[in-house]
Amino acid sequence: MAYIINRVLSVLLTLFLISVITFAVTNILPGDVAMMIMGTQSNPEALAGLRESLGLNDPLIVQYGRWIGGLLTGDWGHSLVFREPIAPLIAQKVVASGVIVVMSMTIALLFAIPLGVWAAIHRDRWQDSTASTSALVGVSLPDFFWGIMLILLFARALGWFPSSGFVHPADDLLGAIRHAFLPSLALGLGLMAHLTRMTRSTMIGIMQQEFIRVARAKGLAEREVVWSYGLRNAIGPVLTVAGLQVGYLFGSIIVVESLFNYTGMGWLTYQALLNRDIPLIQSSVFVIAAVVMLTNLLVDLLYVVIDPRIRLS
Amino acid sequence: APRIASAQTQPVSGGTLIWGHSETTQNLDMHQTGTASTGRVLQNVHNSIVTVDQDLNVIPMLAESFEQSDDGLTYTFRLRPGVKFHDGSEMTSADVKYSFERCANPDTGAVNFEVFNAVESIDTPDPLTVVVTLNQINAPFLSRLAENGAGVIMPEGSGDVQGETPIGAGPFRFVRREFGNEVELERFDDYWDGPAYLERVIAREIPEPTVRLTGLRTGELHMINDIPADRIGEIEDAGELQVVKWFPLNWDFVNLNHTFEPFQDARVRRAFDMIIDKEVLLEGALWGQGAVTASPSYPTSASFNADLVQRPQDIDGARALLEEAGYPPGSLDIVFKATTNYPYHIESAQILVEWFRMAGVNLTIEQLTWADWLSQCWVDRDFQMTMMNFFTLWEPDFLYYSLFNTVGAFNYRSISDPEIDALTEEARITVDPAERAEIYKAVQQRLFDEAHDIMLWFRNGSIGAQPSVGGLDTIVHPNGSNLNFHKVWLNA
Amino acid sequence: MRSFMTGKGLLGGGIVITMLLVAILAPIFIPDTFATRMDMRARLSGPSLDHIFGTDQLGRDLFYRVVLGAQTSVMIAGAAVLMSVVIGLPLGIISGYYGGVIDNVLMRLVDTLLSFPALLLALTISAVLGPNLTNTIIAIGIAFTPFLARIIRGEALRVAQMPYVEAARAAGTSDLKMIIRHVLPNIMPAIIVQGTISLAFAILAEAGLSFLGLGTQPPDASWGLMIQASRDYLDVAPWTALVPGAAVAITVLGLNMFGDVLRDVLDPRTQS
Amino acid sequence: MTPIINIEKLRVTFGKGDEEVTAVKDVSFSINPGETVCIVGESGSGKSVTSLSLMRLVEFGGGTIVDGRMTLAGENGAIDLAQADADTMRDIRGDEMGMIFQEPMTSLNPVFTIERQLTDGLRVHRGLTGQAATKRALQLLKEVRIPEPERRLKQYPHELSGGMRQRVVIAIAMACHPRLLIADEPTTALDVTIQAEILALINQLKRETGMAVMFITHDMAVVAQIADRVVVMYRGDVVEEGPVEEIFANPKAEYTKALLAAVPRLGEMRGKAAPEPLRLVGDTAPPKPITPRETPELLLEVRNLTTYFPVKGGPLRRHVANVHAVEDVSFTLNKGETLSLVGESGCGKSSCGRSILRLVEPTSGSAILDRKDVLAASHRDLRILRRDMQMIFQDPFASLNPYMRLSAQVAEPLRNFDLARGSELQDRVAALFDRVELPRAYMRRFPHELSGGQRQRIAIARALSVSPKLIIADEAVSALDVSVQAQVLNLMMELQADLGLSFLFISHDMAVVERVSHNVAVMYLGRIVEIGPRAAVFENPQHSYTKSLMLAVPIANPRDRKQIGDLNFKPIPSPMHPLSYTPEPSRYDTVGPGHLVLREG
Ligand SMILES: Nc1ncnc2c1ncn2[C@@H]1O[C@H](COP(=O)(O)OP(=O)(O)OP(=O)(O)O)[C@@H](O)[C@H]1O
Ligand SMILES: Nc1ncnc2c1ncn2[C@@H]1O[C@H](COP(=O)(O)OP(=O)(O)OP(=O)(O)O)[C@@H](O)[C@H]1O
Ligand SMILES: [Mg+2]
Ligand SMILES: [Mg+2]
């Protein structure tokens, strides 16, 4: 229990630090949103007026206070470019990204774990080299490369999946999954490669442990030794790494979502950055960092469930 | 005028057309929005008081008729009776007065507010009559009303909601927008010019060209605008899809900052012009989808100076000219700022680098996001050389005054040429169309001689569509930029 | 050196050395105009005798572009990783070796930074600083720093608890000498291995930034930029992506293998 | 009588081609029903590989049985295990043959409950599931005498102490009543008292079930206590085999002789006043006793040394409790003498030694070394003081920097104190290599290029380099094979005689302690419970803990077998106390000259 409280407290502290860093960084971005709103119609006087009315001329600490106060009270302000309240906008995009993050993670784990285990138990044999090399090729190519290839194969040549767009799962669950599939796969391939390597090395370490020998000495079938005795121990570290990869995923969605025109958090953040939509950048970067951190918290707590050793300390 | 590839069928009513839109819509307030992407969609929601025909003559629209007093200071609009707005109200002169005043009010932040600069009063003697009085002659007033935005009529008091839920008198009602994802429009059955065929139009915003094209090919989309230039030929040849091409969509030019010392010398500017082979550049950047021009005037407009011919590429001549101006090879280091918002600008820049190297000028590319380009080049005018495109500003006052007059709102190159200033001022108060046209031709000549900017080309517009889409010949607005779905239909 | 003579070692080492040689030598022997020379008549043409890897959308020879682009990609990745090591190393060592309050403060900060996806961090930094070579390096470097600091800290912490450190302390070794003589050499293999893997990631990160227009600036060639430029032509000219893609893949593959083998080679225990 | 298992000409290799190593060359022996056969030999002699081959587990570690037969007698005829297929082996493993491994800490799967791990074998071999399996598991825990067996079933391995874990491992191996139990160093990682319990337990189970036991160990004392027959292995070969008395009384093979000579035997030193080096095979001169000086001269005086380690807890990681690692410890050490600190794992021996060196900061007390208080010294003075006191650690490998050449490691203290430079430094390092009898050619080597004993010599050379007055040797020989251990011990004693060094010798091996000490202090729960001259403590232990410790120590003499009854499992209380806890001061009774015993209350 103390462990959990401890983790939660440190999460709160980190959230605060995240908000400070986010705010600081966004405030040194060059260019501003007034310009983006006025576009090619900008002129200095109109810009000055717009800046004033947007509160861009207040001292930074006032702006920070206003922002953080708003965050806490649920008033996240308006996106300057999108002219919409930020909170519902982000809420919707988080769902969109959540779908592909979860799907790509699922796809990745579903393939990575068996593949990694398989490579580990055939260590240094052809199975291992095959799995390891294909994993390496997977990590060696950028997600957008996979993305384009998948579009060409699955959308263009085979026509199995739509090539772009987003459907809200509440409107049409199947449609949502169909639209999210290709971006998820594009993300999942790199991730899968990564997790395969991780599973492999963890499993190799575990299969050398004494308790594995004990399990064999009991006369257990090799299947059980590997998939139950071995894997149960590997799952914790693998999940932890998977959790850490959520951060990487939230980075990659910026590219993949723009590619697939899948309007999620990555796309939103990128648009916000391009348009210098400071309130939106702040909130979406903050939300991404917070989601990444909370996922890791979740994984840590899950670890407590998986590994009884953590429960006491 | 649009050229249509496939045979037409009889119009049918109903259906939802899914359009892969090449850009993201922004602020939906037609007065405030400056982006062509938004205008392209809102064209279907709003109607203007007047509009233009294919030959760019101003013609009635929501006004049944209009007349100008002999002194050129009073305009009287007679409104079409029984025009309904999407909120169910009927259009009256009060709505027109409201719309004009809203646009003119600086607090609104309307991009076209200067159209009303000379307006002294707007009177509404009866519900169907509007009288606008100017305090000085403003020759382009009517055509500026027909231009995007300024002449749009909104129901009285609807200003506050226009940004999020635009209300107009157009053939389609705005239903919803998921920002950056799609806009949904629905047929407005009470449209004054008769209801549209289509039940619904969904504009999916897909900036990535490959993805957009794939969507069309797989049938996820009924039509797309802006087919990737290199793919047009191939699609036309395949013949499975309709291709609509029109000329022009917009025009491009290379900008030289006149506050940058070397560019204050006309010889340097001319030399730079000579370095560029516009035909090859057009081929390289846009796969030839356009036509080079020495003048930015709308090619079919009366003021277009057809006598001007591009300087042919002459690297040696350029070298000599530069040498003469005091810039021997290797002495000029120039940063070329290009925005990633227009990928073909980046391609152009890369080609330019090669030619300029041959001419002894060292060109370095700096890629800017749209926001950075606006901030650095447009507002701060902090650049040496850049490239931009404008949607065809067929209204010459708008084009030449704002872009080339010393005090012009779009004069981000800081051009200051007394001759051009005088000519553009004069044109404003010249009522006779023929006379005005001559003045603008003189402006074009002067621009060409001085090489204030380097004119490149008019770019083609293109639409790709499934065979099931009918009525594509009506879709492109005469201004070459907007799309109108009023007479478009979908075969089952 | 025996452990280098394995198949993996030879292949990994060979790839890395080849890439380094290409990155260093190509610009010396091949004029850099070869990478930007255009041929409008041979745009998007497939591999042929004239252009063994084909050409891109501006008719530039992909062989020369990929060969001359090696320098940019390798340099950006190398400099960025170097930068993150230079910053991360002292941070990590101080944190891990001294522990206590310094460690708590530094690691909280590192944790916070780690919550920002590296690409997002790099993207934001790039946007702040503007796109050019140096800033790309800085952006990737900063984005990678917390990650490296974390790993180095873990290693330093492990080493600081080793009996030989205690033995050295009992022998009167001061903290500074302890770090130089004992901690650094023992964490170096981990850093180098992590470094090679980070290099691979940095190459991909540069590609990602270029994809979003914030990395290398045209007409310079970098692998990332080449892949990004190819995206519109993939269905008609797949080689425009496959050529730089393969260069990235092979290099990353080589780096990974090299890293694995380095781990063994650097350890005096596995040398004989 | 037909043997249960008969091994003939077993040969096992690892790796392929150039890399091939033969771990077991030619091993033949057999085990009869109800018999305990001990396999002894130094580290790496192939003991474990032999046992793993028998279970056919060696293949999983990359080994290959290239030759030989391993005949297992069964009701329906004999099977050659070397040829048996995977299914047959699975049926045999855990059913006919059970195995216990060396490391109780890692032998259990950390993420499964004890119950699950106990019932797996029952399910596979007996088809027991659910209630029935649980019942049998409970019964097994009772058989291995685990306290509160019901609760243990639901617990996870980390919630059990080392001794309990090893009992669980035994229970797992015994689950299906195997006919042969293979135990690979099952007690090496355990304290002597727990070792005694485990040995007694195995003995008892053997008697109850009539199974045969193959017991692997390198501890000759354990062999003497439990073996019926002994197989001596050396570098993959069986060099000698015979009944246990025969082997001890009349070893034939040279290796066996050397091995037995190197084993210190508890009680050997009875009646001798001063410590004496071991007389190894091949030594000609009789060992010279290490007599203390005529007039004892005080070197180190430790007074009321107390060291607590803070325990952080709660959400804010506040200081909530203390581990009382060293509690009010006082003793003195004279020049040229050895004081041994003995006691079981976790009793605070190392903490005591490290506190004196200030490698951990003590909570209170004083340690006066040659009239200077180490514990009160400023950081600058401390560095200077450390010239006079050096340390040798348990793990010879871990205490040397793997990335540093040996000469540099030995020279490090000299360079730290700037005692020598350049060629003088090299000369002094070379002299130190001579001193610890290592060839000078080794100076350029790295630690991994040396054997364990050689590495420990380097550690000794490093400690000697600054000519300290005091060396704290923390389990300095515990990790070494007996023969190597004897050599290192002799070296240390020789140095003491030559240089007048004082040793604070920390160890848990009573036989070694008896051999090397002038004085002995027994620690329990952070306190010294008994201290005095070696003879007094060993021959006349007074404190109840010292007595039980002495009783538990196995004696390397098969004629002197201890009939240890079923010792009650009595876990050592935790040294962790809340902040508010104030311990009693240590009060001692004098029972003889210099022989003090903690008052028990
Ligand atoms: N998996 C393996 N791969 C390669 N060599 C091995 C392997 N396992 C054991 N060996 C080698 O086989 C030889 C015998 O090892 P084994 O473990 O049987 O020794 P041991 O007598 O049990 O020693 P210890 O007392 O240290 O446990 C050693 O030289 C060892 O290095
Ligand atoms: N650095 C430390 N922090 C917290 N507790 C410690 C630390 N070092 C030792 N302890 C605790 O202090 C007690 C005494 O440990 P110490 O290492 O001195 O025992 P020991 O007698 O040397 O045991 P062993 O024979 O296992 O080496 C133990 O309970 C141990 O867990
Ligand atoms: Mg062994
Ligand atoms: Mg200890």
Coordinates of N, CA and C and ligand atoms in Angstrom, one line a residue, chain A residues 213, chain D residues 12-15 19 21-24 40-52 58 60-63 102 184-185 216-218 233 236 481, ligand 1:
Chain A
R213 N 15.4 -25.3 -13.8 CA 16.0 -26.6 -13.7 C 15.1 -27.4 -12.7
Chain D
V12 N 30.9 -36.4 -20.8 CA 30.0 -35.3 -21.2 C 30.8 -34.2 -21.7
T13 N 30.4 -33.6 -22.8 CA 31.1 -32.4 -23.3 C 30.2 -31.3 -23.5
F14 N 30.8 -30.1 -23.6 CA 30.0 -28.9 -23.9 C 30.6 -28.2 -25.1
G15 N 29.8 -27.6 -25.9 CA 30.3 -26.9 -27.0 C 30.7 -27.8 -28.2
E19 N 35.7 -25.2 -29.6 CA 35.3 -24.7 -28.3 C 35.0 -25.8 -27.3
V21 N 34.6 -28.5 -24.7 CA 35.3 -28.8 -23.4 C 34.7 -30.1 -22.9
T22 N 35.5 -31.0 -22.3 CA 35.0 -32.2 -21.7 C 34.9 -32.0 -20.2
A23 N 33.7 -31.9 -19.8 CA 33.4 -31.6 -18.4 C 33.6 -32.9 -17.5
V24 N 33.1 -34.0 -18.1 CA 33.2 -35.3 -17.4 C 33.9 -36.2 -18.4
V40 N 32.7 -35.9 -4.0 CA 33.5 -34.8 -3.6 C 34.5 -34.4 -4.6
G41 N 35.0 -33.3 -4.5 CA 36.0 -32.8 -5.5 C 36.0 -31.3 -5.5
E42 N 37.1 -30.8 -6.1 CA 37.1 -29.3 -6.1 C 36.2 -28.7 -7.1
S43 N 36.0 -27.4 -7.1 CA 35.1 -26.7 -8.0 C 35.5 -27.0 -9.4
G44 N 34.5 -27.3 -10.2 CA 34.8 -27.6 -11.6 C 35.2 -29.0 -11.9
S45 N 35.2 -29.9 -10.9 CA 35.7 -31.2 -11.2 C 34.6 -32.1 -11.9
G46 N 33.4 -31.5 -12.1 CA 32.4 -32.3 -12.8 C 31.4 -32.9 -12.0
K47 N 31.3 -32.5 -10.8 CA 30.3 -33.1 -9.9 C 28.8 -32.8 -10.4
S48 N 28.6 -31.5 -10.6 CA 27.3 -31.1 -11.0 C 26.9 -31.7 -12.4
V49 N 27.9 -31.7 -13.2 CA 27.6 -32.2 -14.6 C 27.2 -33.7 -14.5
T50 N 27.9 -34.4 -13.7 CA 27.5 -35.8 -13.5 C 26.1 -36.0 -13.0
S51 N 25.7 -35.2 -12.0 CA 24.4 -35.3 -11.5 C 23.3 -34.8 -12.5
L52 N 23.7 -33.8 -13.2 CA 22.7 -33.3 -14.2 C 22.6 -34.3 -15.4
V58 N 21.4 -32.1 -18.3 CA 22.6 -31.4 -18.8 C 22.5 -30.9 -20.2
F60 N 19.9 -29.4 -21.4 CA 19.3 -28.1 -21.5 C 20.3 -27.0 -21.3
G61 N 21.5 -27.4 -20.7 CA 22.5 -26.4 -20.5 C 23.5 -26.4 -21.6
G62 N 23.3 -27.2 -22.6 CA 24.2 -27.2 -23.8 C 25.2 -28.3 -23.7
G63 N 25.0 -29.2 -22.8 CA 25.9 -30.4 -22.7 C 25.5 -31.5 -23.5
Q102 N 21.7 -26.3 -5.4 CA 22.6 -25.6 -4.4 C 21.9 -24.4 -3.8
D184 N 22.6 -31.6 -4.9 CA 23.9 -31.0 -5.3 C 24.2 -29.8 -4.4
E185 N 25.1 -30.0 -3.5 CA 25.5 -29.0 -2.5 C 24.3 -28.3 -1.9
I216 N 26.2 -34.4 -3.3 CA 27.4 -33.7 -3.9 C 27.8 -32.6 -2.9
T217 N 29.1 -32.5 -2.6 CA 29.6 -31.5 -1.8 C 31.1 -31.3 -1.9
H218 N 31.6 -30.2 -1.5 CA 33.0 -30.1 -1.5 C 33.5 -30.0 -0.1
M233 N 36.2 -37.0 -7.1 CA 36.4 -36.6 -8.5 C 37.4 -35.5 -8.6
G236 N 37.1 -34.1 -13.9 CA 36.3 -34.9 -14.7 C 36.5 -36.4 -14.6
D481 N 38.3 -23.2 -2.8 CA 38.3 -24.6 -2.6 C 39.3 -24.9 -1.4
Ligands
LIG1 N1 26.8 -25.1 -19.5 C1 28.2 -25.3 -19.5 N2 28.8 -24.9 -20.6 C2 30.2 -25.1 -20.7 N3 30.9 -25.7 -19.8 C3 30.3 -26.1 -18.6 C4 28.9 -25.9 -18.5 N4 28.5 -26.4 -17.3 C5 29.7 -26.8 -16.7 N5 30.7 -26.7 -17.5 C6 32.1 -27.0 -17.3 O1 32.2 -28.3 -16.9 C7 33.1 -28.5 -15.8 C8 32.5 -29.2 -14.6 O2 31.5 -28.3 -14.1 P1 30.6 -28.7 -12.8 O3 29.6 -27.7 -12.7 O4 30.2 -30.1 -12.9 O5 31.6 -28.6 -11.6 P2 31.4 -28.9 -10.1 O6 32.2 -30.0 -9.8 O7 29.9 -29.0 -9.9 O8 31.9 -27.6 -9.4 P3 31.3 -26.7 -8.2 O9 31.8 -27.2 -7.0 O10 31.9 -25.3 -8.5 O11 29.9 -26.7 -8.4 C9 33.7 -27.1 -15.5 O12 34.9 -27.0 -16.1 C10 32.7 -26.2 -16.1 O13 33.4 -25.1 -16.6

